[in-house]
Amino acid sequence: MSDQPLAPVPPFEPPYYTVVFTSVRTVPDDEEGGDDGYDATSTRMDEIVASVPGFLGMESARTPGGLGITVGYFRDEDAIKEWRGDAEHRAAQKRGRGEWYEKYSVHVAKVERSYGFERG
Amino acid sequence: MSDQPLAPVPPFEPPYYTVVFTSVRTVPDDEEGGDDGYDATSTRMDEIVASVPGFLGMESARTPGGLGITVGYFRDEDAIKEWRGDAEHRAAQKRGRGEWYEKYSVHVAKVERSYGFERG
């Protein structure tokens, strides 16, 4: 999870898909001393997912020492399938289970409605 | 968004619903000086949502000075409807648009599949 632009992903015309990935790190970010490869991999994953046809956007937040939530938005199932099947992504997931994550949950859902607010 | 237990909401048997609320505050949390009522209201909202029949769980993360993401999980549309219609919640939303949020997006989605990982 690298630096994200400071903007929520805007509402799109439904239906589209969202993938909610919520995690607890093995080592809290704010205690990270050495380079365990997590940040570099996060940056690389951001690049790859952005190149997937049908990718709509992604947003991330992590409470220091707490939960991390990354939400990806995709036009359709095919886009998710491509992202899920990417070889570098699969290698990163494996390393995530081996090293970086204490636990995580993934919820894949079809967006039925959405709306936004921006201060005028 | 108050302190959340340090655990991702686990996968439930689909279908169920998720509501992704992503926001940028008017005042970044780490620069918050006075008491603008945000924290107290967040805590109260956590209490109210947890009392909604069909509420499954909620998780929050906020990058200091960055995005906040709160994800609520509900058994069905009726549960979301009740949460959306709650009088205190509506008052808090109004105050959010008036004071607390620079911008936000809400995506309401039906979960089709989910899975979890926990270090053995």
mmCIF file of C-alpha atoms in Angstrom:
data_model
loop_
_atom_site.group_PDB
_atom_site.id
_atom_site.type_symbol
_atom_site.label_atom_id
_atom_site.label_comp_id
_atom_site.label_asym_id
_atom_site.label_seq_id
_atom_site.Cartn_x
_atom_site.Cartn_y
_atom_site.Cartn_z
ATOM 1 C CA MET A 1 0.000 0.000 0.000
ATOM 2 C CA SER A 2 1.893 3.018 -1.217
ATOM 3 C CA ASP A 3 0.939 6.659 -1.229
ATOM 4 C CA GLN A 4 -2.450 7.158 -2.792
ATOM 5 C CA PRO A 5 -3.830 10.373 -4.210
ATOM 6 C CA LEU A 6 -5.870 12.116 -1.527
ATOM 7 C CA ALA A 7 -9.241 11.472 -3.107
ATOM 8 C CA PRO A 8 -11.955 8.896 -2.664
ATOM 9 C CA VAL A 9 -12.687 6.890 -5.805
ATOM 10 C CA PRO A 10 -15.753 8.614 -7.247
ATOM 11 C CA PRO A 11 -19.072 6.872 -7.832
ATOM 12 C CA PHE A 12 -19.387 5.160 -11.212
ATOM 13 C CA GLU A 13 -22.479 4.020 -13.051
ATOM 14 C CA PRO A 14 -23.498 0.648 -11.517
ATOM 15 C CA PRO A 15 -23.055 -2.183 -11.857
ATOM 16 C CA TYR A 16 -19.336 -2.395 -11.188
ATOM 17 C CA TYR A 17 -17.278 -4.373 -8.719
ATOM 18 C CA THR A 18 -15.421 -3.635 -5.543
ATOM 19 C CA VAL A 19 -12.825 -5.773 -3.808
ATOM 20 C CA VAL A 20 -12.292 -4.950 -0.138
ATOM 21 C CA PHE A 21 -8.981 -6.202 1.267
ATOM 22 C CA THR A 22 -8.545 -5.640 5.007
ATOM 23 C CA SER A 23 -5.340 -6.689 6.713
ATOM 24 C CA VAL A 24 -3.276 -6.716 9.855
ATOM 25 C CA ARG A 25 0.477 -6.674 9.256
ATOM 26 C CA THR A 26 2.905 -8.973 11.053
ATOM 27 C CA VAL A 27 5.031 -5.898 11.731
ATOM 28 C CA PRO A 28 3.102 -2.651 12.317
ATOM 29 C CA ASP A 29 4.119 -0.047 9.724
ATOM 30 C CA ASP A 30 5.215 2.419 12.343
ATOM 31 C CA GLU A 31 7.627 -0.087 13.847
ATOM 32 C CA GLU A 32 9.108 -1.098 10.560
ATOM 33 C CA GLY A 33 12.846 -0.980 10.792
ATOM 34 C CA GLY A 34 14.374 -2.923 7.965
ATOM 35 C CA ASP A 35 13.257 -3.308 4.411
ATOM 36 C CA ASP A 36 11.057 -6.355 4.176
ATOM 37 C CA GLY A 37 10.117 -5.608 0.590
ATOM 38 C CA TYR A 38 6.558 -4.703 1.469
ATOM 39 C CA ASP A 39 6.620 -1.086 0.309
ATOM 40 C CA ALA A 40 8.343 -1.841 -2.984
ATOM 41 C CA THR A 41 5.882 -4.645 -3.696
ATOM 42 C CA SER A 42 2.933 -2.389 -2.821
ATOM 43 C CA THR A 43 4.133 0.221 -5.269
ATOM 44 C CA ARG A 44 4.597 -2.406 -7.942
ATOM 45 C CA MET A 45 1.118 -3.849 -7.305
ATOM 46 C CA ASP A 46 -0.349 -0.336 -7.662
ATOM 47 C CA GLU A 47 1.279 -0.105 -11.083
ATOM 48 C CA ILE A 48 0.076 -3.511 -12.217
ATOM 49 C CA VAL A 49 -3.521 -3.116 -11.073
ATOM 50 C CA ALA A 50 -3.737 0.278 -12.781
ATOM 51 C CA SER A 51 -2.827 -1.387 -16.074
ATOM 52 C CA VAL A 52 -5.644 -3.942 -15.896
ATOM 53 C CA PRO A 53 -8.355 -3.222 -18.506
ATOM 54 C CA GLY A 54 -11.525 -2.354 -16.594
ATOM 55 C CA PHE A 55 -9.673 -1.070 -13.515
ATOM 56 C CA LEU A 56 -11.579 1.946 -12.188
ATOM 57 C CA GLY A 57 -9.601 3.018 -9.162
ATOM 58 C CA MET A 58 -8.149 2.064 -5.810
ATOM 59 C CA GLU A 59 -7.979 3.621 -2.369
ATOM 60 C CA SER A 60 -6.000 2.672 0.702
ATOM 61 C CA ALA A 61 -5.814 3.665 4.325
ATOM 62 C CA ARG A 62 -3.887 2.271 7.261
ATOM 63 C CA THR A 63 -4.223 3.284 10.875
ATOM 64 C CA PRO A 64 -0.662 3.257 12.256
ATOM 65 C CA GLY A 65 -0.291 0.006 14.164
ATOM 66 C CA GLY A 66 -3.812 -0.928 13.158
ATOM 67 C CA LEU A 67 -5.940 -2.138 10.303
ATOM 68 C CA GLY A 68 -5.125 -1.538 6.672
ATOM 69 C CA ILE A 69 -7.948 -1.339 4.170
ATOM 70 C CA THR A 70 -7.429 -1.333 0.411
ATOM 71 C CA VAL A 71 -10.455 -1.101 -1.856
ATOM 72 C CA GLY A 72 -10.183 -1.749 -5.572
ATOM 73 C CA TYR A 73 -12.902 -0.901 -8.084
ATOM 74 C CA PHE A 74 -13.353 -2.776 -11.361
ATOM 75 C CA ARG A 75 -15.774 -2.547 -14.258
ATOM 76 C CA ASP A 76 -16.567 -6.247 -14.357
ATOM 77 C CA GLU A 77 -15.630 -9.767 -13.287
ATOM 78 C CA ASP A 78 -13.178 -10.119 -16.165
ATOM 79 C CA ALA A 79 -11.107 -7.263 -14.819
ATOM 80 C CA ILE A 80 -10.968 -8.889 -11.370
ATOM 81 C CA LYS A 81 -10.076 -12.207 -12.965
ATOM 82 C CA GLU A 82 -7.170 -10.648 -14.820
ATOM 83 C CA TRP A 83 -5.913 -8.916 -11.679
ATOM 84 C CA ARG A 84 -6.296 -12.093 -9.626
ATOM 85 C CA GLY A 85 -4.417 -14.133 -12.194
ATOM 86 C CA ASP A 86 -1.477 -11.781 -12.704
ATOM 87 C CA ALA A 87 1.740 -13.700 -12.037
ATOM 88 C CA GLU A 88 3.461 -10.940 -10.040
ATOM 89 C CA HIS A 89 0.300 -10.411 -8.021
ATOM 90 C CA ARG A 90 0.102 -14.109 -7.204
ATOM 91 C CA ALA A 91 3.735 -14.123 -6.106
ATOM 92 C CA ALA A 92 3.057 -11.072 -3.913
ATOM 93 C CA GLN A 93 0.023 -12.763 -2.352
ATOM 94 C CA LYS A 94 2.123 -15.794 -1.525
ATOM 95 C CA ARG A 95 4.767 -13.628 0.097
ATOM 96 C CA GLY A 96 2.012 -11.748 1.929
ATOM 97 C CA ARG A 97 0.789 -14.956 3.519
ATOM 98 C CA GLY A 98 4.347 -16.060 4.239
ATOM 99 C CA GLU A 99 5.710 -12.816 5.683
ATOM 100 C CA TRP A 100 3.701 -9.633 5.697
ATOM 101 C CA TYR A 101 0.224 -10.388 6.976
ATOM 102 C CA GLU A 102 -0.951 -11.673 10.320
ATOM 103 C CA LYS A 103 -4.447 -11.969 8.897
ATOM 104 C CA TYR A 104 -6.663 -10.581 6.209
ATOM 105 C CA SER A 105 -10.148 -10.754 4.731
ATOM 106 C CA VAL A 106 -11.262 -10.241 1.154
ATOM 107 C CA HIS A 107 -14.841 -9.409 0.158
ATOM 108 C CA VAL A 108 -15.732 -9.247 -3.547
ATOM 109 C CA ALA A 109 -18.964 -7.392 -4.199
ATOM 110 C CA LYS A 110 -21.097 -5.984 -7.006
ATOM 111 C CA VAL A 111 -21.864 -2.296 -6.516
ATOM 112 C CA GLU A 112 -25.575 -1.565 -6.801
ATOM 113 C CA ARG A 113 -25.537 2.152 -6.014
ATOM 114 C CA SER A 114 -23.072 4.846 -5.116
ATOM 115 C CA TYR A 115 -22.907 8.567 -4.453
ATOM 116 C CA GLY A 116 -20.434 11.220 -3.548
ATOM 117 C CA PHE A 117 -20.101 14.546 -1.785
ATOM 118 C CA GLU A 118 -17.644 17.350 -2.394
ATOM 119 C CA ARG A 119 -17.537 20.599 -0.490
ATOM 120 C CA GLY A 120 -18.754 23.370 -2.768
ATOM 121 C CA MET B 1 -14.324 6.517 13.267
ATOM 122 C CA SER B 2 -13.248 5.464 16.718
ATOM 123 C CA ASP B 3 -10.874 2.739 17.811
ATOM 124 C CA GLN B 4 -11.758 -0.522 16.136
ATOM 125 C CA PRO B 5 -10.763 -3.975 17.292
ATOM 126 C CA LEU B 6 -7.621 -5.017 15.444
ATOM 127 C CA ALA B 7 -9.280 -7.617 13.260
ATOM 128 C CA PRO B 8 -10.642 -7.665 9.742
ATOM 129 C CA VAL B 9 -14.339 -8.505 9.538
ATOM 130 C CA PRO B 10 -14.335 -12.223 8.665
ATOM 131 C CA PRO B 11 -15.937 -13.641 5.535
ATOM 132 C CA PHE B 12 -19.634 -14.496 5.898
ATOM 133 C CA GLU B 13 -21.786 -16.752 3.765
ATOM 134 C CA PRO B 14 -22.819 -14.713 0.689
ATOM 135 C CA PRO B 15 -24.916 -12.934 -0.207
ATOM 136 C CA TYR B 16 -24.520 -10.071 2.228
ATOM 137 C CA TYR B 17 -23.903 -6.372 1.770
ATOM 138 C CA THR B 18 -20.993 -4.045 2.195
ATOM 139 C CA VAL B 19 -21.050 -0.252 2.386
ATOM 140 C CA VAL B 20 -17.714 1.412 1.636
ATOM 141 C CA PHE B 21 -17.427 4.968 2.932
ATOM 142 C CA THR B 22 -14.208 6.757 1.939
ATOM 143 C CA SER B 23 -13.563 10.281 3.145
ATOM 144 C CA VAL B 24 -11.178 13.187 3.347
ATOM 145 C CA ARG B 25 -11.566 15.297 6.484
ATOM 146 C CA THR B 26 -11.680 19.089 6.436
ATOM 147 C CA VAL B 27 -9.147 19.038 9.252
ATOM 148 C CA PRO B 28 -6.586 16.223 9.110
ATOM 149 C CA ASP B 29 -6.854 14.058 12.236
ATOM 150 C CA ASP B 30 -3.254 14.632 13.183
ATOM 151 C CA GLU B 31 -3.721 18.384 13.153
ATOM 152 C CA GLU B 32 -6.880 18.314 15.168
ATOM 153 C CA GLY B 33 -6.598 20.795 17.963
ATOM 154 C CA GLY B 34 -9.995 21.526 19.432
ATOM 155 C CA ASP B 35 -12.949 19.286 19.904
ATOM 156 C CA ASP B 36 -15.151 19.500 16.846
ATOM 157 C CA GLY B 37 -17.387 16.702 18.043
ATOM 158 C CA TYR B 38 -16.158 14.292 15.403
ATOM 159 C CA ASP B 39 -14.692 11.663 17.714
ATOM 160 C CA ALA B 40 -17.674 11.611 20.054
ATOM 161 C CA THR B 41 -20.051 11.296 17.125
ATOM 162 C CA SER B 42 -17.960 8.496 15.600
ATOM 163 C CA THR B 43 -18.111 6.555 18.831
ATOM 164 C CA ARG B 44 -21.861 7.065 19.038
ATOM 165 C CA MET B 45 -22.329 5.959 15.425
ATOM 166 C CA ASP B 46 -20.334 2.786 16.158
ATOM 167 C CA GLU B 47 -22.761 2.038 18.986
ATOM 168 C CA ILE B 48 -25.843 2.683 16.889
ATOM 169 C CA VAL B 49 -24.762 0.676 13.860
ATOM 170 C CA ALA B 50 -23.857 -2.272 16.078
ATOM 171 C CA SER B 51 -27.444 -2.320 17.373
ATOM 172 C CA VAL B 52 -28.986 -2.579 13.896
ATOM 173 C CA PRO B 53 -30.506 -6.035 13.294
ATOM 174 C CA GLY B 54 -28.530 -7.662 10.486
ATOM 175 C CA PHE B 55 -25.340 -5.693 11.226
ATOM 176 C CA LEU B 56 -22.391 -8.052 10.681
ATOM 177 C CA GLY B 57 -19.377 -5.899 11.417
ATOM 178 C CA MET B 58 -17.431 -2.765 10.635
ATOM 179 C CA GLU B 59 -13.807 -1.888 10.068
ATOM 180 C CA SER B 60 -12.068 1.467 9.797
ATOM 181 C CA ALA B 61 -8.656 2.775 8.878
ATOM 182 C CA ARG B 62 -7.331 6.285 8.410
ATOM 183 C CA THR B 63 -3.919 7.238 7.108
ATOM 184 C CA PRO B 64 -2.864 10.253 9.204
ATOM 185 C CA GLY B 65 -3.524 13.314 7.098
ATOM 186 C CA GLY B 66 -4.925 11.100 4.379
ATOM 187 C CA LEU B 67 -7.890 8.995 3.379
ATOM 188 C CA GLY B 68 -10.252 7.401 5.841
ATOM 189 C CA ILE B 69 -12.044 4.226 4.869
ATOM 190 C CA THR B 70 -14.895 2.721 6.865
ATOM 191 C CA VAL B 71 -16.501 -0.481 5.645
ATOM 192 C CA GLY B 72 -19.759 -1.738 7.120
ATOM 193 C CA TYR B 73 -21.131 -5.240 6.542
ATOM 194 C CA PHE B 74 -24.841 -6.043 6.669
ATOM 195 C CA ARG B 75 -26.908 -9.176 6.176
ATOM 196 C CA ASP B 76 -29.394 -7.580 3.797
ATOM 197 C CA GLU B 77 -30.869 -4.393 2.336
ATOM 198 C CA ASP B 78 -33.274 -4.009 5.253
ATOM 199 C CA ALA B 79 -30.371 -3.666 7.664
ATOM 200 C CA ILE B 80 -28.800 -0.934 5.501
ATOM 201 C CA LYS B 81 -32.150 0.795 5.232
ATOM 202 C CA GLU B 82 -32.542 0.867 8.990
ATOM 203 C CA TRP B 83 -29.001 2.212 9.456
ATOM 204 C CA ARG B 84 -29.499 4.814 6.738
ATOM 205 C CA GLY B 85 -32.777 5.961 8.256
ATOM 206 C CA ASP B 86 -31.595 6.266 11.857
ATOM 207 C CA ALA B 87 -32.315 9.789 13.090
ATOM 208 C CA GLU B 88 -28.998 10.283 14.890
ATOM 209 C CA HIS B 89 -27.142 8.908 11.886
ATOM 210 C CA ARG B 90 -28.930 11.333 9.586
ATOM 211 C CA ALA B 91 -28.068 14.236 11.872
ATOM 212 C CA ALA B 92 -24.429 13.100 11.920
ATOM 213 C CA GLN B 93 -24.358 12.870 8.116
ATOM 214 C CA LYS B 94 -25.676 16.404 7.865
ATOM 215 C CA ARG B 95 -23.020 17.639 10.247
ATOM 216 C CA GLY B 96 -20.419 15.680 8.305
ATOM 217 C CA ARG B 97 -21.319 17.525 5.108
ATOM 218 C CA GLY B 98 -21.432 20.820 6.955
ATOM 219 C CA GLU B 99 -18.238 20.537 8.978
ATOM 220 C CA TRP B 100 -16.179 17.370 9.004
ATOM 221 C CA TYR B 101 -15.725 16.196 5.449
ATOM 222 C CA GLU B 102 -14.033 17.808 2.490
ATOM 223 C CA LYS B 103 -15.329 15.011 0.294
ATOM 224 C CA TYR B 104 -16.492 11.444 0.439
ATOM 225 C CA SER B 105 -17.751 8.567 -1.662
ATOM 226 C CA VAL B 106 -20.151 5.790 -0.725
ATOM 227 C CA HIS B 107 -20.408 2.497 -2.621
ATOM 228 C CA VAL B 108 -23.130 0.014 -1.641
ATOM 229 C CA ALA B 109 -22.436 -3.496 -2.904
ATOM 230 C CA LYS B 110 -23.669 -7.067 -2.646
ATOM 231 C CA VAL B 111 -20.924 -9.484 -1.640
ATOM 232 C CA GLU B 112 -20.693 -12.449 -3.979
ATOM 233 C CA ARG B 113 -17.679 -14.207 -2.467
ATOM 234 C CA SER B 114 -15.232 -13.737 0.330
ATOM 235 C CA TYR B 115 -12.318 -15.456 1.998
ATOM 236 C CA GLY B 116 -9.874 -14.959 4.806
ATOM 237 C CA PHE B 117 -6.372 -15.813 5.921
ATOM 238 C CA GLU B 118 -4.991 -16.139 9.414
ATOM 239 C CA ARG B 119 -1.426 -17.042 10.285
ATOM 240 C CA GLY B 120 -1.348 -20.563 11.692
#
